[in-house]
């Protein structure tokens, strides 16, 4: 009899939220959007979708899996039109099922509408219950569907008025792309938690979560969509609305530390350079005597470069990542659970044996994965293993679209730095302080959301 083998997630690191991409005015809109989503794949790997408009008809295709698994020649051909929006999802709200894959698409009293959402609303339960009492029937468990119901119920006669009226009722994080038969709209919530930029390709307007997608399609970067700004694009061109009262800027600092691709600019600034500067600050604030600086690939790479440069300690790629690992891993029985960590990362024994090393990490969440990784390094013959983390300890969850575990599961919420170091099996552990982290950033402290570090939430 065939025995079912246990299936493990490869990583229990923090999960990215979602990525959004859109284009208006291009003959090959669906294919360009496919490429845009491909570049943003790191922001979500559970589902992907594209909705197009040819000016009359709105059509879409969504599926579970990676962009390359969901789309092929055939289904891209079934998406004709000059306007498209796309979404890749890691489920932060709503179950991970196909009906929750975005863009969310409806026919309602004003015509066709599709919506792609990056972020998380914090007043979902309240709005949903109000809408249900008023007769709305929900098709999904996504908070993004609430926006559509608000739009459908709005008293505003013009679409723009209805949109503004609906958005004014939302609380939380939302960078949105909307598509109607003849318009594409890109907007950011008044706090500006999640990034969204505007570009141009051969006269067509493009929106993207990160600039790495613009680079791939060879589009020109124009500017960031500002917090609280709505940009409406149609055949006549682009126009901007700023209908929200002023709000505290709350750019997600973790986009710079971990989430965004290092070759991207987010919020208008280079992720690579910010990350490298975090490493420099870390070397000044938490120095350590050792022989080698080793990045935890790939997210620790840029900070490790900065750490090595400032400390003068040589950098070696002492841990190698297997880039061809899927999202889950079938583990043969009778083998250690540690295998699911090893399958992704493997130490280079010849580099680290008998050496005192400092591993550069971007964050420690539960500490369990780090513990296994450090055990693997010890087994590979390392003499001393130290760890330096390029941000302060994560003590609080995120309500704005990043899949943090509960407060109880975050190891730093209940353990001191010394206790965490001991649990992981380190010779020493050091985190970058909040002030030093800010020093490395391209914006001052009052521009950022720091809630997962300090527990002060700009909106709950
Ligand atoms: S709580 Fe942390 S991860 Fe969430 S938006 Fe704020 S800075 Fe980003």
XYZ file of C-alpha atoms in Angstrom, residues 1-440:
440
model
C 0.000 0.000 0.000
C 1.337 3.446 -0.860
C 2.045 5.450 2.226
C 1.456 9.203 2.259
C 4.692 10.990 2.960
C 4.640 14.069 5.225
C 4.732 17.414 3.416
C 6.668 20.261 5.014
C 6.879 23.943 4.276
C 10.436 24.753 3.341
C 10.637 27.898 5.444
C 8.890 29.369 8.415
C 10.315 32.796 7.702
C 7.968 35.770 7.468
C 5.729 35.581 4.434
C 5.521 38.400 1.952
C 2.173 39.979 1.417
C 1.069 40.539 -2.181
C 2.286 42.150 -5.362
C 0.277 44.184 -7.851
C 0.982 45.276 -11.424
C -1.080 46.998 -14.120
C -0.765 48.555 -17.571
C -3.073 50.696 -19.727
C -2.597 51.387 -23.442
C -0.501 48.418 -24.602
C -1.443 45.881 -27.325
C 0.044 43.058 -25.298
C -1.286 44.066 -21.882
C -1.826 40.544 -20.490
C 1.625 39.326 -21.493
C 3.337 42.435 -20.082
C 1.387 41.936 -16.839
C 2.496 38.296 -16.742
C 6.115 39.508 -16.910
C 5.466 42.163 -14.260
C 4.023 39.555 -11.896
C 6.946 37.263 -12.661
C 9.330 39.964 -11.379
C 7.190 40.415 -8.240
C 6.915 36.693 -7.477
C 8.858 37.044 -4.192
C 5.885 39.004 -2.759
C 3.497 36.033 -2.882
C 3.570 32.474 -4.174
C 0.134 31.043 -3.464
C -1.950 32.363 -6.349
C -1.725 34.609 -9.388
C -4.296 36.330 -11.577
C -4.712 38.767 -14.456
C -7.845 40.680 -15.510
C -7.961 42.517 -18.860
C -10.256 44.952 -20.630
C -10.532 45.525 -24.380
C -12.686 48.610 -23.818
C -15.941 46.663 -23.869
C -15.433 43.326 -22.192
C -13.567 42.546 -18.977
C -12.123 39.021 -18.685
C -9.854 37.332 -16.189
C -7.877 34.231 -15.333
C -6.702 33.173 -11.875
C -5.036 30.069 -10.486
C -3.221 28.618 -7.516
C 0.575 28.483 -7.649
C 3.454 30.465 -9.092
C 2.957 32.863 -12.023
C 4.761 30.410 -14.327
C 2.494 27.569 -13.160
C -0.764 29.512 -13.542
C -0.195 31.128 -16.944
C 0.647 29.628 -20.331
C 0.411 30.640 -24.004
C -3.157 29.439 -24.231
C -4.686 31.256 -21.266
C -2.707 34.443 -21.995
C -4.164 34.388 -25.562
C -7.642 34.274 -24.007
C -6.992 37.639 -22.360
C -7.132 40.236 -25.168
C -7.152 43.963 -24.452
C -4.995 47.016 -23.970
C -5.531 47.278 -20.216
C -4.652 44.686 -17.599
C -4.141 44.425 -13.875
C -2.500 41.499 -12.105
C -2.006 40.202 -8.606
C 0.117 37.655 -6.829
C -0.986 36.596 -3.425
C 0.224 35.223 -0.191
C -2.939 34.922 1.875
C -2.833 37.292 4.849
C -6.619 37.273 5.201
C -9.022 34.723 3.778
C -8.174 31.100 3.174
C -5.702 30.114 0.505
C -8.245 28.902 -2.035
C -8.926 29.721 -5.666
C -12.045 31.792 -5.024
C -9.852 34.101 -2.910
C -7.302 34.551 -5.711
C -7.201 38.083 -7.069
C -7.857 40.315 -8.988
C -11.393 40.172 -7.629
C -13.818 40.700 -10.529
C -17.512 41.661 -10.484
C -20.352 42.958 -12.620
C -22.389 45.541 -10.750
C -24.718 48.490 -11.391
C -21.899 50.634 -12.836
C -20.543 47.901 -15.164
C -17.464 45.700 -14.807
C -14.862 46.148 -12.088
C -11.718 44.294 -11.053
C -9.649 45.028 -8.004
C -6.148 43.973 -6.884
C -5.183 44.703 -3.287
C -1.852 44.745 -1.467
C -2.200 45.237 2.288
C -4.680 44.470 5.029
C -7.676 46.407 6.283
C -8.057 46.626 10.060
C -11.809 47.374 10.205
C -12.887 44.397 8.049
C -15.128 42.726 10.639
C -16.992 45.942 11.388
C -17.524 46.873 7.714
C -18.473 43.348 6.712
C -21.089 43.059 9.414
C -22.567 46.486 8.494
C -22.728 45.481 4.831
C -24.246 42.074 5.555
C -26.914 43.666 7.722
C -27.689 45.960 4.778
C -28.124 42.947 2.475
C -24.692 42.406 0.862
C -23.812 38.802 0.073
C -20.095 38.029 0.065
C -18.529 35.555 -2.388
C -15.133 35.341 -0.700
C -13.459 35.838 2.669
C -11.115 38.513 1.283
C -11.218 41.949 2.811
C -10.771 43.346 -0.719
C -14.359 42.327 -1.568
C -15.591 44.825 1.016
C -14.359 47.667 -1.192
C -16.512 46.418 -4.067
C -19.616 46.222 -1.860
C -18.984 49.726 -0.552
C -18.687 50.972 -4.132
C -21.903 49.222 -5.171
C -23.814 50.788 -2.269
C -22.365 54.295 -2.640
C -24.782 57.173 -3.211
C -22.239 59.019 -5.396
C -23.400 59.240 -9.012
C -19.955 59.582 -10.620
C -17.569 56.616 -10.217
C -14.872 58.859 -8.750
C -17.220 60.176 -6.043
C -18.344 56.647 -5.186
C -14.722 55.504 -5.005
C -13.689 58.319 -2.668
C -16.778 57.776 -0.497
C -15.921 54.062 -0.207
C -12.220 54.573 0.497
C -12.962 57.065 3.262
C -14.581 54.208 5.211
C -11.509 51.963 5.087
C -8.913 51.708 7.824
C -5.569 50.002 7.437
C -3.143 49.287 4.638
C -4.136 49.264 1.008
C -2.298 49.867 -2.222
C -4.940 49.146 -4.851
C -5.285 48.748 -8.586
C -8.771 48.964 -10.070
C -9.804 48.240 -13.627
C -13.067 49.215 -15.315
C -13.934 48.833 -19.023
C -12.069 52.039 -19.860
C -10.005 53.063 -16.845
C -7.152 51.892 -14.652
C -6.816 53.402 -11.198
C -3.835 53.126 -8.841
C -3.955 54.397 -5.264
C -2.336 54.185 -1.830
C -3.943 54.508 1.589
C -3.377 57.838 3.408
C -0.620 56.333 5.632
C 1.153 54.838 2.608
C 2.011 51.506 4.267
C 2.608 49.577 1.035
C 4.573 50.784 -1.985
C 3.213 51.517 -5.473
C 5.032 53.265 -8.291
C 4.106 54.645 -11.694
C 6.016 54.059 -14.912
C 5.634 54.312 -18.689
C 6.285 51.839 -21.482
C 5.984 53.009 -25.120
C 3.358 55.577 -24.077
C 1.417 53.088 -21.917
C 1.052 53.785 -18.195
C 2.255 51.130 -15.759
C 1.726 50.612 -12.013
C 3.870 48.242 -9.956
C 4.535 47.378 -6.314
C 8.279 47.550 -6.978
C 10.533 48.947 -9.689
C 12.114 45.528 -10.461
C 8.996 44.811 -12.581
C 9.485 48.060 -14.529
C 13.124 47.069 -15.176
C 12.095 43.678 -16.568
C 9.654 45.130 -19.108
C 12.047 48.041 -19.800
C 9.563 50.657 -18.650
C 10.646 54.087 -17.520
C 10.155 54.887 -13.815
C 8.127 58.071 -13.390
C 7.419 58.429 -9.684
C 5.830 56.962 -6.555
C 2.077 57.107 -6.089
C 1.970 59.312 -2.988
C 0.284 58.233 0.270
C -3.406 59.121 -0.040
C -3.147 59.756 -3.788
C -5.522 58.312 -6.396
C -4.238 58.270 -9.989
C -6.944 57.710 -12.614
C -5.760 56.769 -16.094
C -7.865 56.536 -19.237
C -7.497 57.328 -22.946
C -7.283 61.056 -22.181
C -4.287 60.596 -19.869
C -3.610 60.537 -16.139
C -5.056 62.701 -13.392
C -4.424 62.760 -9.672
C -6.823 63.193 -6.740
C -5.901 63.705 -3.091
C -9.215 63.480 -1.277
C -8.064 62.216 2.147
C -7.438 64.310 5.250
C -3.719 64.284 6.238
C -2.561 61.126 8.064
C 0.650 60.061 9.777
C 3.061 58.679 7.142
C 3.664 54.980 7.888
C 5.902 53.451 5.220
C 6.567 49.794 6.043
C 10.242 49.775 7.084
C 10.331 46.011 6.606
C 10.093 46.500 2.832
C 13.659 47.875 3.075
C 14.899 45.264 5.569
C 13.516 42.083 4.054
C 10.468 42.039 1.770
C 11.357 43.960 -1.352
C 13.849 42.733 -3.921
C 17.283 44.356 -3.451
C 17.330 45.477 -7.093
C 14.107 47.444 -6.524
C 13.449 50.927 -5.363
C 10.535 51.134 -2.944
C 9.040 54.429 -1.775
C 11.462 55.934 -4.307
C 14.688 54.669 -2.653
C 17.132 51.809 -3.296
C 16.553 48.661 -1.248
C 20.106 47.407 -1.900
C 21.788 50.559 -0.630
C 19.538 50.762 2.449
C 20.218 47.129 3.309
C 23.981 47.569 2.886
C 23.875 50.611 5.155
C 22.036 48.523 7.790
C 25.024 46.151 7.717
C 27.481 49.022 8.175
C 25.551 50.334 11.178
C 25.382 46.816 12.614
C 29.175 46.435 12.397
C 29.623 49.726 14.300
C 27.006 49.016 16.950
C 27.485 45.272 17.531
C 31.091 44.422 16.588
C 32.436 40.909 17.058
C 35.873 39.320 16.882
C 35.837 36.607 14.256
C 37.405 35.294 11.053
C 34.556 35.450 8.527
C 31.312 37.311 7.784
C 28.721 34.882 6.366
C 25.413 36.125 4.909
C 22.256 34.125 5.515
C 21.231 33.849 1.866
C 19.616 35.593 0.175
C 18.047 38.169 2.427
C 21.205 38.749 4.527
C 23.484 39.314 1.503
C 23.452 43.125 1.248
C 23.718 43.722 5.013
C 26.628 41.244 5.159
C 28.455 43.246 2.465
C 28.088 46.390 4.565
C 29.118 44.558 7.757
C 32.251 43.139 6.112
C 33.196 46.461 4.530
C 32.978 48.372 7.830
C 34.437 45.675 10.107
C 37.256 44.735 7.741
C 36.437 41.025 8.287
C 36.470 39.003 5.029
C 33.109 37.968 3.579
C 32.585 34.403 2.401
C 29.505 32.688 0.999
C 29.671 29.991 3.672
C 26.016 28.969 3.349
C 24.607 28.083 -0.065
C 20.954 28.249 -0.960
C 19.323 25.738 -3.274
C 17.379 27.984 -5.653
C 15.381 25.152 -7.153
C 13.468 24.158 -4.030
C 9.692 24.372 -4.268
C 7.401 25.764 -1.627
C 6.901 22.438 0.106
C 9.000 19.363 0.516
C 8.053 15.697 0.758
C 10.084 14.267 3.582
C 10.908 10.570 3.587
C 9.921 8.886 6.828
C 12.677 7.853 9.243
C 14.595 11.056 8.580
C 15.073 14.050 10.776
C 12.720 17.022 10.481
C 15.903 19.090 10.154
C 16.046 17.884 6.569
C 13.404 20.419 5.565
C 15.808 23.204 6.617
C 18.862 21.493 5.078
C 17.172 21.026 1.733
C 17.158 24.787 1.270
C 20.465 25.849 2.840
C 23.736 23.943 3.042
C 26.959 25.078 4.769
C 30.230 24.952 2.814
C 32.384 22.903 5.177
C 35.679 23.793 3.486
C 34.995 27.499 4.068
C 33.756 27.510 7.648
C 35.558 24.552 9.296
C 37.577 25.669 12.385
C 36.591 29.291 11.783
C 34.937 31.855 14.052
C 32.042 33.152 11.956
C 29.397 35.867 12.266
C 26.169 35.107 10.412
C 24.218 38.150 9.201
C 20.412 37.700 9.364
C 17.553 40.085 8.598
C 15.213 38.854 11.349
C 14.473 36.081 13.838
C 10.802 35.122 14.040
C 10.195 31.997 16.126
C 13.862 31.057 16.406
C 13.198 27.420 15.533
C 14.582 27.568 11.966
C 17.661 29.516 13.123
C 18.279 26.862 15.780
C 18.405 24.089 13.161
C 20.602 26.183 10.868
C 23.104 26.858 13.662
C 23.166 23.152 14.533
C 24.009 22.425 10.897
C 26.876 24.937 11.054
C 28.270 23.333 14.217
C 28.075 19.896 12.563
C 30.017 21.338 9.625
C 32.893 22.086 12.023
C 32.601 25.793 12.760
C 34.665 26.898 15.803
C 32.451 29.766 17.002
C 29.154 30.982 15.582
C 27.891 34.497 16.276
C 24.802 36.151 14.806
C 24.049 39.776 14.057
C 20.545 40.830 12.996
C 20.052 43.919 10.822
C 16.989 45.222 12.702
C 15.684 45.262 16.298
C 13.851 42.253 17.813
C 10.338 41.617 16.456
C 8.092 41.709 19.509
C 4.703 42.608 18.010
C 2.547 41.294 15.145
C 1.753 43.179 11.936
C -1.855 44.103 11.097
C -1.018 45.701 7.767
C -0.522 42.771 5.440
C 2.559 40.866 6.605
C 1.981 37.377 7.884
C 3.602 37.554 11.323
C 2.873 34.786 13.795
C 0.983 35.675 16.982
C 2.740 37.656 19.709
C 3.165 34.481 21.765
C 4.984 32.777 18.855
C 7.427 35.662 18.319
C 10.413 34.556 20.377
C 11.510 38.137 21.162
C 8.154 38.959 22.776
C 8.956 36.763 25.761
C 12.728 36.199 25.729
C 15.744 38.447 26.268
C 18.450 38.690 23.596
C 20.707 36.467 25.747
C 17.939 33.856 26.084
C 17.285 33.871 22.336
C 21.008 33.427 21.640
C 21.130 30.493 24.042
C 17.990 28.914 22.529
C 19.399 29.172 19.003
C 22.783 27.858 20.126
C 24.960 30.906 19.444
C 28.195 32.086 21.004
C 26.762 35.627 20.837
C 23.752 37.422 19.388
C 23.304 41.117 18.641
C 20.438 43.086 17.099
C 20.639 46.524 15.501
C 18.909 49.136 17.682
C 15.890 51.083 16.466
C 17.832 54.360 16.306
C 20.676 52.807 14.295
C 18.168 51.142 11.954
C 16.553 54.512 11.296
C 20.001 56.051 10.768
C 20.558 53.609 7.893
